[in-house]
Coordinates of C-alpha atoms and ligand atoms in Angstrom, one line a residue:
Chain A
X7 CA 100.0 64.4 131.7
X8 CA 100.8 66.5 134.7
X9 CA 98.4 67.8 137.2
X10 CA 96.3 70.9 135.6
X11 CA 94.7 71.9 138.6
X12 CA 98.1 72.4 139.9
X13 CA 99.3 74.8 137.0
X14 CA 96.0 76.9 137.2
X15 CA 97.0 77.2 140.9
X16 CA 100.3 78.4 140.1
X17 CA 99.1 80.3 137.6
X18 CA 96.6 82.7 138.6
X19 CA 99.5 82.6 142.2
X20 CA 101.7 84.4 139.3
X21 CA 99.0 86.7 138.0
X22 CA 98.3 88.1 141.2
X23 CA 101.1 88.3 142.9
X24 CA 102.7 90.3 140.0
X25 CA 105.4 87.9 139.6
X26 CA 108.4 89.9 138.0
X27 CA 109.3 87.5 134.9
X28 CA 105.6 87.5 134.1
X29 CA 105.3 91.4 134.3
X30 CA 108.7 91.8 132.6
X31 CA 107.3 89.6 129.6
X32 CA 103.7 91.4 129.6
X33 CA 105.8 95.1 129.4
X34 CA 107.5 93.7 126.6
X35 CA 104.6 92.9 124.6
X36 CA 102.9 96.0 125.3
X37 CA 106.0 98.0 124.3
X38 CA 106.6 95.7 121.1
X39 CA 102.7 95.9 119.7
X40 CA 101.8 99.5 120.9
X41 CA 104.9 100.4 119.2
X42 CA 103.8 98.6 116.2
X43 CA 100.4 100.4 115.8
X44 CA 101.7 103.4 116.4
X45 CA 104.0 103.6 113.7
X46 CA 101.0 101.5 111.6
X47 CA 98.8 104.2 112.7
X48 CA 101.2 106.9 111.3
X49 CA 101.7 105.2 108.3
X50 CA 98.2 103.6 107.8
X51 CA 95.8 107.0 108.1
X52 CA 97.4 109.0 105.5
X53 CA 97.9 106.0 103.2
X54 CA 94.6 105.0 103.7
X55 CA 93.3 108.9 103.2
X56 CA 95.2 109.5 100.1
X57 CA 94.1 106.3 98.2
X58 CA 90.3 107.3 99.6
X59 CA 90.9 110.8 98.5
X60 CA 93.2 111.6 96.0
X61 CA 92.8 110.0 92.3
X62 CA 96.2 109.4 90.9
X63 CA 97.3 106.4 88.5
X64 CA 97.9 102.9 90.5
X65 CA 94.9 104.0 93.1
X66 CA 92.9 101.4 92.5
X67 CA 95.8 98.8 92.2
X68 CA 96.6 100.0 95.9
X69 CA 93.6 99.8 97.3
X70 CA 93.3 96.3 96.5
X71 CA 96.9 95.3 97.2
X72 CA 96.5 96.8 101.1
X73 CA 93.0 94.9 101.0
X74 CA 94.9 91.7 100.0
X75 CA 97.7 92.6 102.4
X76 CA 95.1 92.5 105.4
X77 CA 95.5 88.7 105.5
X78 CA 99.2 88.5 105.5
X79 CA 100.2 85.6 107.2
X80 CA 102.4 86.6 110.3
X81 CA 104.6 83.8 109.9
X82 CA 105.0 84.8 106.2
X83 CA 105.8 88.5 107.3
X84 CA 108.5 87.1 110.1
X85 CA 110.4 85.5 107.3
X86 CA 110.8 88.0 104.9
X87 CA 111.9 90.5 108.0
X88 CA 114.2 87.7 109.1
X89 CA 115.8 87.6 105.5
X90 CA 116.0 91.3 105.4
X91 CA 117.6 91.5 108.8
X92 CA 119.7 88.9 108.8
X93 CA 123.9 88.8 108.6
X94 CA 123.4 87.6 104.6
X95 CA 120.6 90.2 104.2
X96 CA 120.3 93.8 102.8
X97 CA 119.9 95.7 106.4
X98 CA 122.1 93.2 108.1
X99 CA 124.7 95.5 108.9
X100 CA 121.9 97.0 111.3
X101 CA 122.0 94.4 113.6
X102 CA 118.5 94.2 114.7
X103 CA 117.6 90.6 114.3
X104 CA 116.5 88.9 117.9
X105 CA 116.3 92.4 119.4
X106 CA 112.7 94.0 120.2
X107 CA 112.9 96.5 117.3
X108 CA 112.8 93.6 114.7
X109 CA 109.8 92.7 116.6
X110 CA 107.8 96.0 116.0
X111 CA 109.5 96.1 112.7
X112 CA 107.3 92.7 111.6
X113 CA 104.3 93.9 113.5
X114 CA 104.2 96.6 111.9
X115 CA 104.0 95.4 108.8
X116 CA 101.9 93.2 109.7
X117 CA 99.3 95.9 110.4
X118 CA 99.8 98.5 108.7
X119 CA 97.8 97.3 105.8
X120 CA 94.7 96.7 108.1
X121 CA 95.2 100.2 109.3
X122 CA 95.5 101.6 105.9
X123 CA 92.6 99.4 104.1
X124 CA 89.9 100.5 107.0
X125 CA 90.9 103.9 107.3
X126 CA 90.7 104.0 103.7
X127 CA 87.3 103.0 103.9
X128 CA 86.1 104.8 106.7
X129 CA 87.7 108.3 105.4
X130 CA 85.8 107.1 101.4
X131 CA 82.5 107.6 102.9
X132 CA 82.9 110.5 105.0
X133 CA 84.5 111.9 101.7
X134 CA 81.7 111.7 99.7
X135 CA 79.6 112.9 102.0
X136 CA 81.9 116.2 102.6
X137 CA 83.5 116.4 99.0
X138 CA 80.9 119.1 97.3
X139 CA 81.4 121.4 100.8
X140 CA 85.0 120.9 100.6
X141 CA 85.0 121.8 97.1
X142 CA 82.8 124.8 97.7
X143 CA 84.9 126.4 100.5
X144 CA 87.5 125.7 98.5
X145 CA 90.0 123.5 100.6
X146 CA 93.2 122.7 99.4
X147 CA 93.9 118.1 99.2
X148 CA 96.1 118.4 102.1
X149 CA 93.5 120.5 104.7
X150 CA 91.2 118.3 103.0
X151 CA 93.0 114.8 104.3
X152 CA 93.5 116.3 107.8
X153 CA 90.0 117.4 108.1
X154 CA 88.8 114.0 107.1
X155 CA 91.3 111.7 109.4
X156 CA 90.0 114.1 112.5
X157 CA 86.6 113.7 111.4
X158 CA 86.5 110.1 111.4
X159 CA 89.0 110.5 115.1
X160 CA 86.4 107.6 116.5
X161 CA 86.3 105.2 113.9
X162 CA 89.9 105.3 113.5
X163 CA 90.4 104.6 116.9
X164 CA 88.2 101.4 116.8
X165 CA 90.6 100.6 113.5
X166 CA 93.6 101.4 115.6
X167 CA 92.5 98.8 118.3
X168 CA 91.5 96.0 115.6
X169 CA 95.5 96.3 114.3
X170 CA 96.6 96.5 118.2
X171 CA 94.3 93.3 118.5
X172 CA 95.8 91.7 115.6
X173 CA 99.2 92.3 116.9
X174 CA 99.5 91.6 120.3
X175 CA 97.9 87.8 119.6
X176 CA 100.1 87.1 116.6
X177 CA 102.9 84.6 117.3
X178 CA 104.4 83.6 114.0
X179 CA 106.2 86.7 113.1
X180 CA 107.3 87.9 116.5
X181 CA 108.9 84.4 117.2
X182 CA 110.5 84.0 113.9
X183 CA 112.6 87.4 114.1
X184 CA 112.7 87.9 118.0
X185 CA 113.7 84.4 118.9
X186 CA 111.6 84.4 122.0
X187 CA 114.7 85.1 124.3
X188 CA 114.7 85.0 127.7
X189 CA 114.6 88.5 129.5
X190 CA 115.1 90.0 126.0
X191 CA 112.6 89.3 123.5
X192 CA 110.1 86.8 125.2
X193 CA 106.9 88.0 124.7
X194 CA 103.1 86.4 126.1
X195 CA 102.4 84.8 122.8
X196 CA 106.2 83.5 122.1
X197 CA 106.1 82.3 126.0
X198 CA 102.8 80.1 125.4
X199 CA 104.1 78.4 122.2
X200 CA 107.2 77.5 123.9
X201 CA 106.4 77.2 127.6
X202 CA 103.6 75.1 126.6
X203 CA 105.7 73.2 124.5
X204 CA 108.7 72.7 127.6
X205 CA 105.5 71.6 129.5
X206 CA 105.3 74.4 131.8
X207 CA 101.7 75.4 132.0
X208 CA 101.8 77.1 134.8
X209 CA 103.4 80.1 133.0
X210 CA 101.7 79.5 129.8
X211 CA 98.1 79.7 131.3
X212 CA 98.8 82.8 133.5
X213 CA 100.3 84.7 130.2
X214 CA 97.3 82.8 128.6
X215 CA 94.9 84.6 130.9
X216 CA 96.2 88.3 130.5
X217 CA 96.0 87.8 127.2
X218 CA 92.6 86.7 127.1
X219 CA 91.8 89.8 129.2
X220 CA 93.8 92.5 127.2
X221 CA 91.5 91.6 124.2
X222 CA 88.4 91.9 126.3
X223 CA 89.3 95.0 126.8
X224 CA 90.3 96.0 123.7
X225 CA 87.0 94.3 122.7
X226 CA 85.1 96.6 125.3
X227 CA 87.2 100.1 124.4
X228 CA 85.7 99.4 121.0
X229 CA 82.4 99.1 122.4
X230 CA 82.5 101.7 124.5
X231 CA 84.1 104.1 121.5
X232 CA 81.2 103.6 119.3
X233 CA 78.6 104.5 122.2
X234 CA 79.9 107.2 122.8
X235 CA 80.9 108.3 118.9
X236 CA 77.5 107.9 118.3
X237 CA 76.3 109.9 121.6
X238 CA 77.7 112.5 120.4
X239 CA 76.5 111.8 116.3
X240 CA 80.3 112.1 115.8
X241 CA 80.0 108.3 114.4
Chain B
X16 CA 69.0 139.6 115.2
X17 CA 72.1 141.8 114.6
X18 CA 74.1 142.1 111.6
X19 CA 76.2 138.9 110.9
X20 CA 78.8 140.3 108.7
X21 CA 79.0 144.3 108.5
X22 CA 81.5 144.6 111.7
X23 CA 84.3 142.6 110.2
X24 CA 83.6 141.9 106.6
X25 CA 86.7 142.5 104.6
X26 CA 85.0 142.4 100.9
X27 CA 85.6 145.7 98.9
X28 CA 85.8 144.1 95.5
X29 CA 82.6 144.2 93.8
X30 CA 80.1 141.9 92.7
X31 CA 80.9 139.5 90.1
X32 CA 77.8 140.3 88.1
X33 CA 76.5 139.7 85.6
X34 CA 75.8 136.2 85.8
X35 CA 75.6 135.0 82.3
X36 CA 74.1 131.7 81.2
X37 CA 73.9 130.5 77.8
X38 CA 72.5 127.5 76.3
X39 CA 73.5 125.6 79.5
X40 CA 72.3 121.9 79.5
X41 CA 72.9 119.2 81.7
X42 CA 72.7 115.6 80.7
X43 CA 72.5 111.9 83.0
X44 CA 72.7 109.3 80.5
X45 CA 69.9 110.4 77.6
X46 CA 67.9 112.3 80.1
X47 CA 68.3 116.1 79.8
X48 CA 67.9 117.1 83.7
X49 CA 68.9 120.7 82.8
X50 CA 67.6 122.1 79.5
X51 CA 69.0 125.0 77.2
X52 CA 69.0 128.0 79.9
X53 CA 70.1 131.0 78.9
X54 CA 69.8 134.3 81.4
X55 CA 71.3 136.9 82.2
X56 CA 71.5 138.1 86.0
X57 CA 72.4 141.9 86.3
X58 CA 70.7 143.0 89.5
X59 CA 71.6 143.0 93.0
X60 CA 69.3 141.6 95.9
X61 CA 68.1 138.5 96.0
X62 CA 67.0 135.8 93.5
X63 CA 64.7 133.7 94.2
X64 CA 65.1 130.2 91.7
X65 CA 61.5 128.8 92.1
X66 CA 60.2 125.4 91.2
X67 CA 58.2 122.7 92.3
X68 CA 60.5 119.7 92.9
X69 CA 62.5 118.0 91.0
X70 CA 63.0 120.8 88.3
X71 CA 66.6 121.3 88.4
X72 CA 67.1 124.1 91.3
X73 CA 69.8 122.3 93.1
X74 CA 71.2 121.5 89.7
X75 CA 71.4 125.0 88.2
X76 CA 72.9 125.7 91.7
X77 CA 75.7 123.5 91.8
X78 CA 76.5 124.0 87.6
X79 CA 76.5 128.3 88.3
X80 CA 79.0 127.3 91.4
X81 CA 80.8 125.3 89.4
X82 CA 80.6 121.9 91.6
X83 CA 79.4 120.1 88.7
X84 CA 80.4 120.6 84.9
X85 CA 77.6 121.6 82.1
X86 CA 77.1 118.9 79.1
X87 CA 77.1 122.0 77.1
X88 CA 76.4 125.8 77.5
X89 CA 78.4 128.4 79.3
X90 CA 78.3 130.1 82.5
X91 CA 80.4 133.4 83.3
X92 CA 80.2 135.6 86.4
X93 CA 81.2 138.9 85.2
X94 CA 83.3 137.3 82.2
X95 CA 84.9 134.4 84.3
X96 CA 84.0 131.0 84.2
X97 CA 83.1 129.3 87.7
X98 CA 86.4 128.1 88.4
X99 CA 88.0 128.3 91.8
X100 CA 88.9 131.9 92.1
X101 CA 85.4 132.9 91.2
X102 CA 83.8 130.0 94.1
X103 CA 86.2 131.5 96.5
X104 CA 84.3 134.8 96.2
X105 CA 81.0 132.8 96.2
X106 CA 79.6 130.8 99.2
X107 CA 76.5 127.7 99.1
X108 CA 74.7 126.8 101.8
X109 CA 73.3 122.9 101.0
X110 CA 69.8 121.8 100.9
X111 CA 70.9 119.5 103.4
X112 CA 73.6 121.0 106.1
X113 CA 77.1 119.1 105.6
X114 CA 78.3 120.1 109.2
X115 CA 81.7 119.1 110.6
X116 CA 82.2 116.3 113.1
X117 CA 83.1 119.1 115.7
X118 CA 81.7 121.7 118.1
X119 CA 79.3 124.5 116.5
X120 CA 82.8 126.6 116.8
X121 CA 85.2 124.5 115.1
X122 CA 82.2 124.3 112.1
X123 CA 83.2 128.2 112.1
X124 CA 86.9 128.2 113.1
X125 CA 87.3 125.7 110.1
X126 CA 86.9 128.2 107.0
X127 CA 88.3 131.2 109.7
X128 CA 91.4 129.8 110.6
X129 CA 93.2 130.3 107.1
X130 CA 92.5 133.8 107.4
X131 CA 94.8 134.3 111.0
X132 CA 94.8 135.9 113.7
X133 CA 92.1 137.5 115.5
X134 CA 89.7 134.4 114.2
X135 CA 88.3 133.3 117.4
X136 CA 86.7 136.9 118.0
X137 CA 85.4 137.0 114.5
X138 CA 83.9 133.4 114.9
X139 CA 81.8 135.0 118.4
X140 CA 80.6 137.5 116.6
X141 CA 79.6 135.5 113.7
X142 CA 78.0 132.6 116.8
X143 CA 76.0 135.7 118.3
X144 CA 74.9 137.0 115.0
X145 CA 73.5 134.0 114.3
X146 CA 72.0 133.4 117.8
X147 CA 74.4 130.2 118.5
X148 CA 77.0 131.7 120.6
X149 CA 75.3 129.9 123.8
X150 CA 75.9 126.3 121.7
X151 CA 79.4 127.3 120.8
X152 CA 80.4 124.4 122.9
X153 CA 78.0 121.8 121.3
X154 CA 78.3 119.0 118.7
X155 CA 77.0 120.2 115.7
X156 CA 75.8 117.3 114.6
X157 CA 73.2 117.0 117.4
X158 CA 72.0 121.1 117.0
X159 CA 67.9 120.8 115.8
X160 CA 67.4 120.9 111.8
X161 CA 67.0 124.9 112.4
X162 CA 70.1 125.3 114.0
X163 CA 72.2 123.4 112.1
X164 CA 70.6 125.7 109.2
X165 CA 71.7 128.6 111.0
X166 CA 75.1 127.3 111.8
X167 CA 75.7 125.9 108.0
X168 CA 74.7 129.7 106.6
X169 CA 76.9 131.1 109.5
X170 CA 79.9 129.4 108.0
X171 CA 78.9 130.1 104.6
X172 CA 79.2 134.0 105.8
X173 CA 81.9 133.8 107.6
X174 CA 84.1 133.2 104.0
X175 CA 82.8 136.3 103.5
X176 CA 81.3 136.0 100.5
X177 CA 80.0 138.4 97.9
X178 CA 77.7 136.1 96.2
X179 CA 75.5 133.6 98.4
X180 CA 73.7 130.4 97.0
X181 CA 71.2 129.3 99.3
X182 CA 69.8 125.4 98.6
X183 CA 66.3 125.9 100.6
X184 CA 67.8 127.0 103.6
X185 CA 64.3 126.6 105.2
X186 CA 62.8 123.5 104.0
X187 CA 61.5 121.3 107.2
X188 CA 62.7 123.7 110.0
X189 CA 61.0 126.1 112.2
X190 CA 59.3 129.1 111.3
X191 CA 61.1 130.7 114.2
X192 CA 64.2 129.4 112.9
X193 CA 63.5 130.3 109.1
X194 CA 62.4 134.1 110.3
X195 CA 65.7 134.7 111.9
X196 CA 67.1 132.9 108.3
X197 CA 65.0 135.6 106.5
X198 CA 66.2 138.2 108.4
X199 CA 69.7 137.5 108.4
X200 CA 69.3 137.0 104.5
X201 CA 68.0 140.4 104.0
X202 CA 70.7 141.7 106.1
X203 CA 73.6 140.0 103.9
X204 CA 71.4 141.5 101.3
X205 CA 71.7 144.7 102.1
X206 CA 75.2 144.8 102.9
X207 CA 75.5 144.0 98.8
X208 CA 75.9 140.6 99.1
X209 CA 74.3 139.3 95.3
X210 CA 71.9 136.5 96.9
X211 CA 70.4 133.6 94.5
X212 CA 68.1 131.5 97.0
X213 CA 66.4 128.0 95.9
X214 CA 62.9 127.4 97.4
X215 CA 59.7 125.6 96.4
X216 CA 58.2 127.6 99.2
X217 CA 55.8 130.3 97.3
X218 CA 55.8 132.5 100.6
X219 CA 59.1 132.4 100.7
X220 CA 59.4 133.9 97.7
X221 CA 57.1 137.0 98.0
X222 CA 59.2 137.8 100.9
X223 CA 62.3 137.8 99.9
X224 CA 62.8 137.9 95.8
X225 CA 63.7 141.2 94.1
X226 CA 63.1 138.9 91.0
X227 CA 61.9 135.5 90.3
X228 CA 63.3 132.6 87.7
X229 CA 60.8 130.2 87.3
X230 CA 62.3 126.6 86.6
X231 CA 60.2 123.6 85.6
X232 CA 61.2 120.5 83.9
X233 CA 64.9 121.7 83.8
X234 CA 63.6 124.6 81.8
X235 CA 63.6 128.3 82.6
X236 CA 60.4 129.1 82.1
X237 CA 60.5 132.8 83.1
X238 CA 62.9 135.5 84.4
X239 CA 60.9 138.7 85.7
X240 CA 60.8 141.3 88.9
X241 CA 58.9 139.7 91.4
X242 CA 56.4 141.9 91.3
X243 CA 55.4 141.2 88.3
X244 CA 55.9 137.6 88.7
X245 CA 54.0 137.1 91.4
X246 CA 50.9 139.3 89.9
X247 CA 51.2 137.8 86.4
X248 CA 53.2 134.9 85.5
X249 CA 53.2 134.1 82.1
X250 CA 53.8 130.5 81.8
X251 CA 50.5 128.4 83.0
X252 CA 52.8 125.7 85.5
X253 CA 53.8 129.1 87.1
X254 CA 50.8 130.5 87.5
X255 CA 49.2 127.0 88.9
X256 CA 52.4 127.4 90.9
X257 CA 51.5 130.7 92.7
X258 CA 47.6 129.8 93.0
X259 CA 48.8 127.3 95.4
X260 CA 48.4 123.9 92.3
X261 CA 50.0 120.9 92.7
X262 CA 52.7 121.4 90.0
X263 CA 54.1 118.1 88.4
Ligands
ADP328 N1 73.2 112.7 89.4 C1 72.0 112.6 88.9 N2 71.7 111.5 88.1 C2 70.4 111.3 87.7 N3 69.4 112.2 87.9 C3 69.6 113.2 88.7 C4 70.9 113.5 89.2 N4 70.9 114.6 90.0 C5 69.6 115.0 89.9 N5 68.8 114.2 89.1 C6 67.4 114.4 88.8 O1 67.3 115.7 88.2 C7 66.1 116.3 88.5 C8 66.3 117.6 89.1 O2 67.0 117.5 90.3 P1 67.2 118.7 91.4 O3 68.0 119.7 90.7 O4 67.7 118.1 92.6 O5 65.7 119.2 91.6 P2 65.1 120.3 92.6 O6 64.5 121.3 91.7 O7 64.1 119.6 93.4 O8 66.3 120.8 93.4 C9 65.4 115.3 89.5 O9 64.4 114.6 88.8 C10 66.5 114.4 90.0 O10 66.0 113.1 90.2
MG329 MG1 66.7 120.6 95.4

């Protein structure tokens, strides 16, 4: 056992002096998971809208598949985008594996079913409380699904930060298809597993700690969202 | 309070009247909510649908706007059946405002903007008609029962209707609030809007109806000029009704 007071020194010496292979890795994650959600989000909102909204055959088979989907295991999702990705596999030819696009390739699928099976529940109930106005005023499906996705703008948000939550701690699938790779495709959770695993806390506890902060915030923006959603009785 | 819809309305065709209704019943499970009304709604002005609660108003409402499908019976507006070219002419205000997660303007902007330019000054006019223009700015959903009222028949008007279903547009506001209502309903009245206003509110009624039907137990009980309604109803609910009873 080495000397933990040590690496907590070290550590919080790299936090705050912005050392530049701990900023570099912290960038990376950003770029990987806030790419992730955003593509979720696209995807996920109109998904989510058009199983609330729209009866058509295989509806209710969705709903429950993207409900189901919500607990994909990451490490689960990282293999099958390895396998896809890989020289053997069908998008092979792309060359993406161990390159930060594989990355927010697994992450987003990863969370795209959170952001579809929420938004599909937060856009149901405003739904059936707008439905017989909508029908009156005759909207047409499509103004309809827009009108609803801006309506519930706040709640969507607070989904939006649950799937960036859920991406920026996962490990399993981000490690399996990025490889954590030095200067490349090391993010804070790969760096953790494997830095605590080489023994070199020092780095694992700093990453550790802005981690442990990012989700505080994220924690708080939700927080803060609803307060004022609700200040405003746009909740 | 001026005029809310003379200066830009667009509506030349006329009124799709008569409203016909014939044998029209609505059914929940075994219970008929709605039971074998047949009328026949020639006259302009307003109609008043008047019953205590729970005797189908908001029902016959929603089945004549075609929101909701009859268990048997037929309605026709002028020969057509309630479909969506007909509520595209027609406009209902609910019992119970469904406002927009948006400012007071956006409530408006959102049935103008299909219609294209020149919306935003159509949507002031409509705000100062309707004595919101100084809240333009504010979420509806935090306007006072009254105003959001007067914000939910604002956008009913602003489709331009020429038929307007009102679901007690006064119950539980103001009585400053439901005068400028009144007025604003008399208004769209005279412009030749065709008017068919839901209220349990016996006042109400003697100020605004050109004729009265009378619905109790789902039932239409009586269809007659207000006048002679409100002198000598035939039916003995209606005339407990008007002497002020406690109608069950
Ligand atoms: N979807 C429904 N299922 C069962 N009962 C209903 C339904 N809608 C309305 N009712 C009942 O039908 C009756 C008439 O309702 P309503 O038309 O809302 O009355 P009101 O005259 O007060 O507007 C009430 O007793 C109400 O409880
Ligand atoms: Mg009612």
């Amino acid at each position: 056992m080495q000397d933990f007071g040590a690496a907590f020194g070290l550590a919080f010496s790299l936090v705050f002096n912005a050392d530049a292979d701990l900023v570099e890795i912290i960038l990376l994650s950003l770029r990987v998971s806030i790419g992730a959600v955003a593509l979720a989000a696209l995807i996920g909102f109109p998904l989510g809208a058009l199983t609330a909204v729209v009866a058509f055959p295989g509806r209710q088979a969705i709903a429950v598949l993207l409900n189901a989907l919500m607990g994909l295991p990451p490490v689960v999702v990282g293999l099958l985008v390895y396998m896809a990705l890989s020289r053997a596999g069908p998008f092979g030819w792309m060359n993406l594996l161990y390159s930060p696009a594989a990355m927010i390739i697994a992450q987003t699928i990863l969370v795209t079913p959170i952001i579809a099976a929420l938004t599909r529940q937060v856009v149901e109930d405003m739904h059936r409380e707008y439905d017989e106005q909508f029908r009156s005023l005759c909207i047409p499906p499509r103004r309809v699904i827009g009108a609803l996705i801006w309506d519930s703008r706040y709640s969507l948000l607070t989904v939006t930060l649950a799937g960036f939550g859920r991406a920026i701690a996962e490990v399993g699938a981000v490690i399996i298809v990025g490889g954590n790779i030095d200067h490349l495709t090391r993010v804070m959770t790969t760096a953790i597993a494997l830095e605590t695993s080489k023994g070199d806390l020092a780095l694992a506890l700093a990453l550790g700690f802005i981690l442990l902060v990012l989700a505080l915030s994220v924690n708080a923006a939700v927080y803060g969202l609803r307060l004022s959603a609700r200040r405003l009785s746009y909740a | 309070m001026p005029d809310a819809g003379a200066a830009w309305s667009q509506r030349r065709d006329t009124v799709p009247l008569p409203l016909q209704v014939d044998g029209l019943c609505y059914r929940v499970d075994e219970e008929t909510l709605i039971d074998n009304i047949s009328v026949s709604i020639d006259s302009p002005g307003i109609s008043v649908i008047l019953g205590p609660n729970g005797a189908g108003k908001s029902l016959f409402l929603r089945l004549i706007h075609g929101l909701i499908d009859p268990s048997a019976g037929d309605i026709r507006w002028r020969g057509r059946p309630p479909d969506l070219a007909q509520r595209r002419r027609q406009a209902l205000v609910f019992q119970k405002p469904v406002l927009l997660r948006r400012s007071v303007a956006a409530n408006i902007d959102f049935v103008l903007k299909p219609l294209g330019a020149g919306y935003r000054e159509r949507r002031d006019q409509i705000l100062q008609a309707a004595g919101l223009f100084r809240l333009r700015d504010h979420p509806a959903r935090l306007l006072s029962g009254g105003e959001q009222q007067k914000l939910a028949l604002a956008r009913a008007l602003a489709t331009d209707p020429a038929v307007l279903l009102l679901d007690e547009p006064c119950a539980s506001i103001d009585a400053g609030s439901t005068l400028q209502i009144e007025t604003l309903l008399e208004q769209t009245s005279a412009r030749g809007v065709k008017i068919l206003l839901v209220t349990h509110n016996i006042g109400q009624a003697r100020r605004l109806a050109d004729d009265v039907l009378f619905l109790h137990h789902g039932r239409l009980l009586e269809y007659s000029p207000a006048e002679a309604f409100m002198k000598c109803p035939k039916s003995p609910p209606a005339q407990a009704f008007i002497d002020g009873n406690i109608v069950l």
